[in-house]
Short mmCIF file of C-alpha atoms and ligand atoms in Angstrom, two decimals:
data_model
loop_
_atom_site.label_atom_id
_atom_site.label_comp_id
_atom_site.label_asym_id
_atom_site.label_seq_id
_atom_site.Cartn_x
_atom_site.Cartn_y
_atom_site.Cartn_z
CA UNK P 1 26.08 177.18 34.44
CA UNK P 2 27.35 176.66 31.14
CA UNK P 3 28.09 179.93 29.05
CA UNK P 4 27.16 180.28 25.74
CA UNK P 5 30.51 181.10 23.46
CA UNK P 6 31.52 184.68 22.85
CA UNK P 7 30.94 185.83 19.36
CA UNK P 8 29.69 189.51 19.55
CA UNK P 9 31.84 191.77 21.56
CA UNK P 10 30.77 195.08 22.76
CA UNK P 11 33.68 198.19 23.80
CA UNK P 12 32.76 201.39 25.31
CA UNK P 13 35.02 203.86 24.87
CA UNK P 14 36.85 205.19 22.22
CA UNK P 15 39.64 206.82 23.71
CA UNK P 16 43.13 204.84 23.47
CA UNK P 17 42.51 201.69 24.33
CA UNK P 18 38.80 201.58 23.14
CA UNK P 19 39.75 201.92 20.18
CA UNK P 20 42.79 199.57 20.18
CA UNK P 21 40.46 197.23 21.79
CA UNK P 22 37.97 197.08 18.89
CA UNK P 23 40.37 196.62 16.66
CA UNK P 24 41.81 193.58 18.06
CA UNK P 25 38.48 191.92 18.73
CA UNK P 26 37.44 192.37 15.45
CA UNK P 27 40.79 191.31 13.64
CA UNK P 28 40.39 188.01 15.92
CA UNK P 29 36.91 187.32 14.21
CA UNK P 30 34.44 188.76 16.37
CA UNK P 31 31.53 190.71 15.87
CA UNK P 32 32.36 193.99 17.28
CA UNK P 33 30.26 197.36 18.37
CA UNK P 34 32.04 200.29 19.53
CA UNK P 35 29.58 202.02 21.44
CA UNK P 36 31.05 205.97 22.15
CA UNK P 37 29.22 208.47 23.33
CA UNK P 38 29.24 210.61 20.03
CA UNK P 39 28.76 209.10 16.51
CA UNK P 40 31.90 211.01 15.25
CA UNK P 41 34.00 209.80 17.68
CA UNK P 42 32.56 206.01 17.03
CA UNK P 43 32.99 206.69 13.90
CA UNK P 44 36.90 207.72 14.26
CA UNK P 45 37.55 204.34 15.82
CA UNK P 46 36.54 202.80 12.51
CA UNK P 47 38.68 205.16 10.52
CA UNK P 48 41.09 204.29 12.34
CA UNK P 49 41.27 200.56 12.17
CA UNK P 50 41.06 200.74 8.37
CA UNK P 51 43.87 202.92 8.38
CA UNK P 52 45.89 200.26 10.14
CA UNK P 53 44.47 197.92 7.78
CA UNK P 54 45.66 199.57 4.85
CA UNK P 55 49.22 200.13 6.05
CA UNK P 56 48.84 196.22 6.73
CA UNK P 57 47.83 195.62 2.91
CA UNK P 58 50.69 198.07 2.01
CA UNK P 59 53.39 195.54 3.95
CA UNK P 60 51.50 192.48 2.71
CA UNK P 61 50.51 191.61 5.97
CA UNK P 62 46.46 191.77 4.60
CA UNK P 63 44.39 191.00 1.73
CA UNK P 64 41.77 193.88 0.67
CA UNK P 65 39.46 190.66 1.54
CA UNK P 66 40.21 190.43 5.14
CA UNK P 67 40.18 194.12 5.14
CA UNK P 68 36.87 194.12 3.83
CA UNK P 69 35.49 191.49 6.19
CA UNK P 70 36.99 193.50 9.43
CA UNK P 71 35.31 196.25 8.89
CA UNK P 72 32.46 194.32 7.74
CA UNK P 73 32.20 193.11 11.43
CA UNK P 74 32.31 196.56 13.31
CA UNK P 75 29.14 198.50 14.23
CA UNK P 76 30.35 201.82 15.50
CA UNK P 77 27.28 203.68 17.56
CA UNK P 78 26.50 206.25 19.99
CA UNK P 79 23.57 203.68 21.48
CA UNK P 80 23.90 201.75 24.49
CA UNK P 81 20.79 199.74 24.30
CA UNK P 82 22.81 198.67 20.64
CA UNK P 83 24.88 196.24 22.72
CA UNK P 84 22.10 194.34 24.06
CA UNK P 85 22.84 190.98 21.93
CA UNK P 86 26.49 191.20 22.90
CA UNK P 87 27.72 188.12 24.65
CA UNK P 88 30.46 190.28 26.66
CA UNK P 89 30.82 194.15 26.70
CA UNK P 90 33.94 195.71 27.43
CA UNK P 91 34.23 199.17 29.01
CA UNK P 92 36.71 201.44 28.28
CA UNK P 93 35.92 205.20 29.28
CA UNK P 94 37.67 207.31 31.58
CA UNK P 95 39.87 205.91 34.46
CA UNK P 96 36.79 207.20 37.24
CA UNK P 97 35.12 204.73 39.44
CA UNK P 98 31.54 206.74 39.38
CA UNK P 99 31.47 207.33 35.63
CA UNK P 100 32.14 203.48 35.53
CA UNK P 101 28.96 202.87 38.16
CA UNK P 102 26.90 204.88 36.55
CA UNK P 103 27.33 202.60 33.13
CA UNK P 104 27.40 199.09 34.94
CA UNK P 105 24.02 200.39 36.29
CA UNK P 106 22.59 201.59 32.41
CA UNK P 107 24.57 198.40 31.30
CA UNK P 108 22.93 195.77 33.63
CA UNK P 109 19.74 197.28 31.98
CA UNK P 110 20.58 197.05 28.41
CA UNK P 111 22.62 193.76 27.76
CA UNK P 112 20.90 190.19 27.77
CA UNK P 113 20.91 188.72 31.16
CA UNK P 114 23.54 186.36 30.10
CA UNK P 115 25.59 189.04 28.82
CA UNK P 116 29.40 189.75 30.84
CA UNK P 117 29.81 192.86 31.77
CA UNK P 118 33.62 193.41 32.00
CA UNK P 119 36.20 196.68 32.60
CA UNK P 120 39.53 197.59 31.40
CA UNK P 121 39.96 199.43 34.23
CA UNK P 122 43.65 199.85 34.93
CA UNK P 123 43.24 200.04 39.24
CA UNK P 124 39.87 200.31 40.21
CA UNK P 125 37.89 198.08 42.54
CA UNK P 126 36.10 195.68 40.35
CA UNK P 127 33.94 194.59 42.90
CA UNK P 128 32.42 197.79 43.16
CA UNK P 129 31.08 197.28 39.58
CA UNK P 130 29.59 194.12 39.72
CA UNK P 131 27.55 195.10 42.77
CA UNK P 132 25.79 197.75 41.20
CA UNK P 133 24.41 195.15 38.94
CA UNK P 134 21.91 192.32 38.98
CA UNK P 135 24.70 189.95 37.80
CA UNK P 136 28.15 190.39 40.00
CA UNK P 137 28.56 186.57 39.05
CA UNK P 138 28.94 187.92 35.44
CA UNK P 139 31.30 191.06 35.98
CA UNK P 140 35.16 190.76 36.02
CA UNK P 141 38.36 193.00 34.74
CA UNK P 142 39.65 192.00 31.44
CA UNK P 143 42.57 194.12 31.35
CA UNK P 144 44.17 194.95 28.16
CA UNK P 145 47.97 196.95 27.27
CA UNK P 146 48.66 199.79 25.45
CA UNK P 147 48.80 199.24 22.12
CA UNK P 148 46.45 196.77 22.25
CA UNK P 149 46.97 195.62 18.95
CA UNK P 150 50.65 195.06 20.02
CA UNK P 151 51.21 194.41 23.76
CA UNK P 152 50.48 190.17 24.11
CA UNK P 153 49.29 190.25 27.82
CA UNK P 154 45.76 190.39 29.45
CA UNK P 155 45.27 190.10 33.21
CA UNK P 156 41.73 188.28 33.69
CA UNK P 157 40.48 189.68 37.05
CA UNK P 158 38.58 188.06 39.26
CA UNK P 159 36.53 190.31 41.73
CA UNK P 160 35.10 188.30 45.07
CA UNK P 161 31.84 187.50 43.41
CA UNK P 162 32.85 186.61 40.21
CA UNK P 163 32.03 182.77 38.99
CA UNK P 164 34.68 180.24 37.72
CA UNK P 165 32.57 180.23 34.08
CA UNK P 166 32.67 184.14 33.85
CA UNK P 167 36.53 183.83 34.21
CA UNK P 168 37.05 180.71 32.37
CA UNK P 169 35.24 182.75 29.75
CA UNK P 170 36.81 186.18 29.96
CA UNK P 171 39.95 183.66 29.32
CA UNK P 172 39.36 181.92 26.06
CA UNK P 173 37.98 185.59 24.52
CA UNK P 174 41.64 186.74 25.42
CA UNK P 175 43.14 184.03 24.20
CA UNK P 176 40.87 183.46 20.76
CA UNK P 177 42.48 187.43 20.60
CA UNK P 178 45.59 185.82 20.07
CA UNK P 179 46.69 187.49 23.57
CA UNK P 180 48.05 185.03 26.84
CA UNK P 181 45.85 185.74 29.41
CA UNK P 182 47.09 185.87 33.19
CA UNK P 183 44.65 185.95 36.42
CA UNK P 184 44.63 187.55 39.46
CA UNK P 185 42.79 189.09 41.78
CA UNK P 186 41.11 191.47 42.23
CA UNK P 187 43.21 194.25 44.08
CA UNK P 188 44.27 197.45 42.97
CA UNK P 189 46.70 197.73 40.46
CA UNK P 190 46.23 193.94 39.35
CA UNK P 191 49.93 192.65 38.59
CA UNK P 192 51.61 194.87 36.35
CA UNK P 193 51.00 198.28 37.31
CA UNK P 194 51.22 197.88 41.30
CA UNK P 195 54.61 196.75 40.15
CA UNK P 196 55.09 199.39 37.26
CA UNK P 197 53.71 202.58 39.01
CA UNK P 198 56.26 202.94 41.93
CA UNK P 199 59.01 202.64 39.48
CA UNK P 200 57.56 205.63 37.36
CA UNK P 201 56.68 207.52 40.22
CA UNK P 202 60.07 207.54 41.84
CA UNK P 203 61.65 208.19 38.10
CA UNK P 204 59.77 211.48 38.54
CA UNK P 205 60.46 211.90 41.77
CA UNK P 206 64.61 211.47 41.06
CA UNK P 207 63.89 213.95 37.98
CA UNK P 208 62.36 216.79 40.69
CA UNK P 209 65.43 216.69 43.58
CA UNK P 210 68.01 216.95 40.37
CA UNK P 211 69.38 213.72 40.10
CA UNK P 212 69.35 213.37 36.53
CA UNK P 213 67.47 214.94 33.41
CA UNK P 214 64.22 213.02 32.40
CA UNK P 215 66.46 212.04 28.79
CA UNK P 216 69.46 210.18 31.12
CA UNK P 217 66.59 208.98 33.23
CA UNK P 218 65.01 207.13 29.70
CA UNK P 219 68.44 206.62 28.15
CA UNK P 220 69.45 204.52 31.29
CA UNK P 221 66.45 202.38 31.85
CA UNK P 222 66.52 201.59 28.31
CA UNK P 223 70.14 200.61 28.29
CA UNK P 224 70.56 199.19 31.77
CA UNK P 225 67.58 197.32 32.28
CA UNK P 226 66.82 196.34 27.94
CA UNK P 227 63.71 198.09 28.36
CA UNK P 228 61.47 199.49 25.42
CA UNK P 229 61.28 202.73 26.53
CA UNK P 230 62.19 204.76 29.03
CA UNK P 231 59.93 206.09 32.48
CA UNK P 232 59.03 209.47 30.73
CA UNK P 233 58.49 208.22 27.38
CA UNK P 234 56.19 205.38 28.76
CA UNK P 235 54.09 208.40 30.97
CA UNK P 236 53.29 210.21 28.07
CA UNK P 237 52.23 207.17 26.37
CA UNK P 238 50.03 206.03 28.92
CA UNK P 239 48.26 209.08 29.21
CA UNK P 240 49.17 211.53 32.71
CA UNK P 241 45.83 211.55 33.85
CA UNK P 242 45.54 207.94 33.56
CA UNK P 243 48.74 207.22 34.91
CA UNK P 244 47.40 209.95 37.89
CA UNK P 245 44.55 208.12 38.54
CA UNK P 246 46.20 204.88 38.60
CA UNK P 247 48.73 205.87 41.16
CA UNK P 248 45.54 207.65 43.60
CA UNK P 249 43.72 204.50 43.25
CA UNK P 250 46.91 202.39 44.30
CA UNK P 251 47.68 205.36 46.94
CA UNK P 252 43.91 204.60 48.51
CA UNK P 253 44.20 200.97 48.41
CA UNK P 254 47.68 200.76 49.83
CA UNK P 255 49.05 203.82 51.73
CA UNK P 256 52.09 202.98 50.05
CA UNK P 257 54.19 206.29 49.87
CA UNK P 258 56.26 205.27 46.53
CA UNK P 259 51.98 205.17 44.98
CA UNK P 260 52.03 209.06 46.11
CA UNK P 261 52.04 210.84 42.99
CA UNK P 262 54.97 213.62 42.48
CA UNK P 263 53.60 216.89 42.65
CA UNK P 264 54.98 218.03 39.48
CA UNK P 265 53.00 214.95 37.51
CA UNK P 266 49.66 216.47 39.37
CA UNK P 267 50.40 219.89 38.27
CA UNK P 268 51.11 218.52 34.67
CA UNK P 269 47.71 216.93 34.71
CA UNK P 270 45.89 220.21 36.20
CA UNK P 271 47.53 222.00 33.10
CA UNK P 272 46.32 219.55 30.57
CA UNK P 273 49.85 218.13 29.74
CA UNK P 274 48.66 214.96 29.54
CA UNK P 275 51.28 212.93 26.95
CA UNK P 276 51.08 212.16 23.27
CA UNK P 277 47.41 212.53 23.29
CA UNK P 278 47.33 216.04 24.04
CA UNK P 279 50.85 216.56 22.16
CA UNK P 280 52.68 217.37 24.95
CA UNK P 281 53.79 215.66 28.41
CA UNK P 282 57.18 214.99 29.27
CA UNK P 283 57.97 215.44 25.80
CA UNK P 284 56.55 217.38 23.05
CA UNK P 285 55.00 215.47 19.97
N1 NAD T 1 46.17 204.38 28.60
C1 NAD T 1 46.64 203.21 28.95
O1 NAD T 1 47.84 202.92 28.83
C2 NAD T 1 45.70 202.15 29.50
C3 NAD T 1 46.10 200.81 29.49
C4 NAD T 1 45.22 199.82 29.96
C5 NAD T 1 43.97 200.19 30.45
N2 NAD T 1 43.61 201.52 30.46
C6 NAD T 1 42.27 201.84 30.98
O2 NAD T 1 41.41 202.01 29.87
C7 NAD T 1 40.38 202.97 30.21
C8 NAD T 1 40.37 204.09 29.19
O3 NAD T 1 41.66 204.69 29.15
P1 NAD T 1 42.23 205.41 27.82
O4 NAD T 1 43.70 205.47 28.01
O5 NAD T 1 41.64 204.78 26.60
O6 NAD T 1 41.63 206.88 28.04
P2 NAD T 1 41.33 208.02 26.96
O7 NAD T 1 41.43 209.31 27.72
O8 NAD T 1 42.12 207.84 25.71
O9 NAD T 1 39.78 207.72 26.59
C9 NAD T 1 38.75 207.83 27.55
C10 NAD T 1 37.40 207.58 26.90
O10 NAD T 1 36.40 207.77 27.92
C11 NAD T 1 35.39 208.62 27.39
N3 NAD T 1 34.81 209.38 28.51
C12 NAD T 1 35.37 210.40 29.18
N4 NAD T 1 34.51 210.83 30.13
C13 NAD T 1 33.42 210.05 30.05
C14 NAD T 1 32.19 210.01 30.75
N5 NAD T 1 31.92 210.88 31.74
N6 NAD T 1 31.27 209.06 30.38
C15 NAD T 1 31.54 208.18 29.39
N7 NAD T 1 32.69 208.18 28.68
C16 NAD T 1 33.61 209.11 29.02
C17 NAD T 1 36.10 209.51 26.40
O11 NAD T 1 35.18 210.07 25.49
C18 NAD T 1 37.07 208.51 25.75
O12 NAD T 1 36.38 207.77 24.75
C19 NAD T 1 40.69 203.45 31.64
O13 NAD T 1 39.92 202.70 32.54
C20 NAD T 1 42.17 203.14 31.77
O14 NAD T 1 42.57 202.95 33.10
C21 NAD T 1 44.43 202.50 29.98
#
């Protein structure tokens, strides 16, 4: 099968990386619609990549034409069956393998047979995805950082039943998004985070028996190993819950004991500390 080239992108989501997500697709050129499930919020993502666009004017980085033509290309929507002409849709929403089912199922109904239905999930079984549709062949993990607009790497995943063209695909979108693209398979935790995740975990474990204070802990990654930021820092920017449900998906998979989340980082969630996007986590914002 040959696949017809991507040129209309669909996200779902418009949470952190939804909304980065958008914004990189449609700086690369492509038609974009951000499907959310509220107008407002749709709306926000919008707002929000014309804000970035303006600060990008301000530093000469932009012309108001480009900005102009961006936005032109962005359909923000609270309708699914609005991403039926879209050559592949990317979810986004919450980090929850049932929430995700129960899209792939109203997705497989909605988007053109030809259509790839991909996730940004950040652990769970792909697999499980593409066999609640019609089309596993056409279903695979295109796995995105945080910022998107920033972070260069995407890991292509390839579940069991995906096909070589759905992959070679995924690929070149990630690449035409000015991203390199990596691929693996399709186990939990991909590449980076069943590498990542132990190493945060056990920073908060080290923080709970006393070793050090969650600032040293930062202060020494990011002078002893050159790192950006910092365990705690990086938590709160992922998002607590996320980073919860990342570690009980890589738990289930594994039985690894360093994927066993800390108890405090469960208790954080359960409060609703959840990192910069609730204002406070390990930090306050
Ligand atoms: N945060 C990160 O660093 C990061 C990085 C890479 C990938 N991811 C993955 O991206 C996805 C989204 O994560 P995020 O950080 O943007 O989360 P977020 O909490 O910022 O946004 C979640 C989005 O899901 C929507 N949502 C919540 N419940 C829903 C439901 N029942 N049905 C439909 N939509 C629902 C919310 O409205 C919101 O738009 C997850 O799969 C996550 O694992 C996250």
């Amino acid at each position: 099968m040959v696949m017809a080239e991507i040129t209309r992108v669909g996200v779902i989501g418009s949470g952190i990386m939804g909304a980065g997500l958008a914004e990189v697709a449609a700086r690369a050129g492509f038609d974009v619609v951000v499907r959310s499930r509220s107008r407002w919020s749709a709306d926000a993502v919008v707002a929000a990549v014309d804000k970035g666009l303006v600060r990008s004017i301000e530093r000469g980085k932009a012309t108001e034409d480009e900005r102009e033509s961006i936005l032109a290309r962005i359909v923000a929507t609270d309708h699914l069956g609005s991403l039926a002409d879209c050559d592949i849709v990317i979810e986004s929403v919450v980090e929850d393998l049932a929430v995700k089912k129960a899209l792939f199922i109203e997705l497989e109904e909605v988007v053109k047979p030809s259509g790839i239905l991909a996730t940004n999930t950040s652990t769970l079984p792909i697999v499980e995805l593409a066999m609640v549709t019609k089309r596993p062949e056409l279903v695979c993990g295109v796995h995105f950082f945080n910022p998107a607009t920033i972070m260069p790497l995407v890991e292509i995943i390839r579940p069991i039943t995906a096909s070589d063209e759905t992959i070679a695909a995924a690929s070149a979108f990630a690449t035409a998004c000015g991203k390199n693209a990596v691929e693996v398979l399709d186990r939990a935790g991909f590449i980076v985070n069943a590498l990542l995740f132990p190493y945060l975990n056990n920073a908060v474990r080290m923080w709970e028996v006393g070793t050090a204070s969650k600032e040293s802990i930062d202060t020494a990654m990011k002078g002893g190993c050159n790192h950006p930021m910092g365990p705690f820092a990086l938590l709160d920017l992922v998002g607590l819950d996320t980073a919860l449900s990342i570690l009980d998906a890589l738990y289930a998979e594994f039985r690894d004991p360093n994927y066993a989340a800390m108890p405090t980082l469960r208790r954080m969630v359960a409060a609703g500390h959840l990192g910069r996007k609730t204002n406070r986590g390990f930090y306050t914002y």
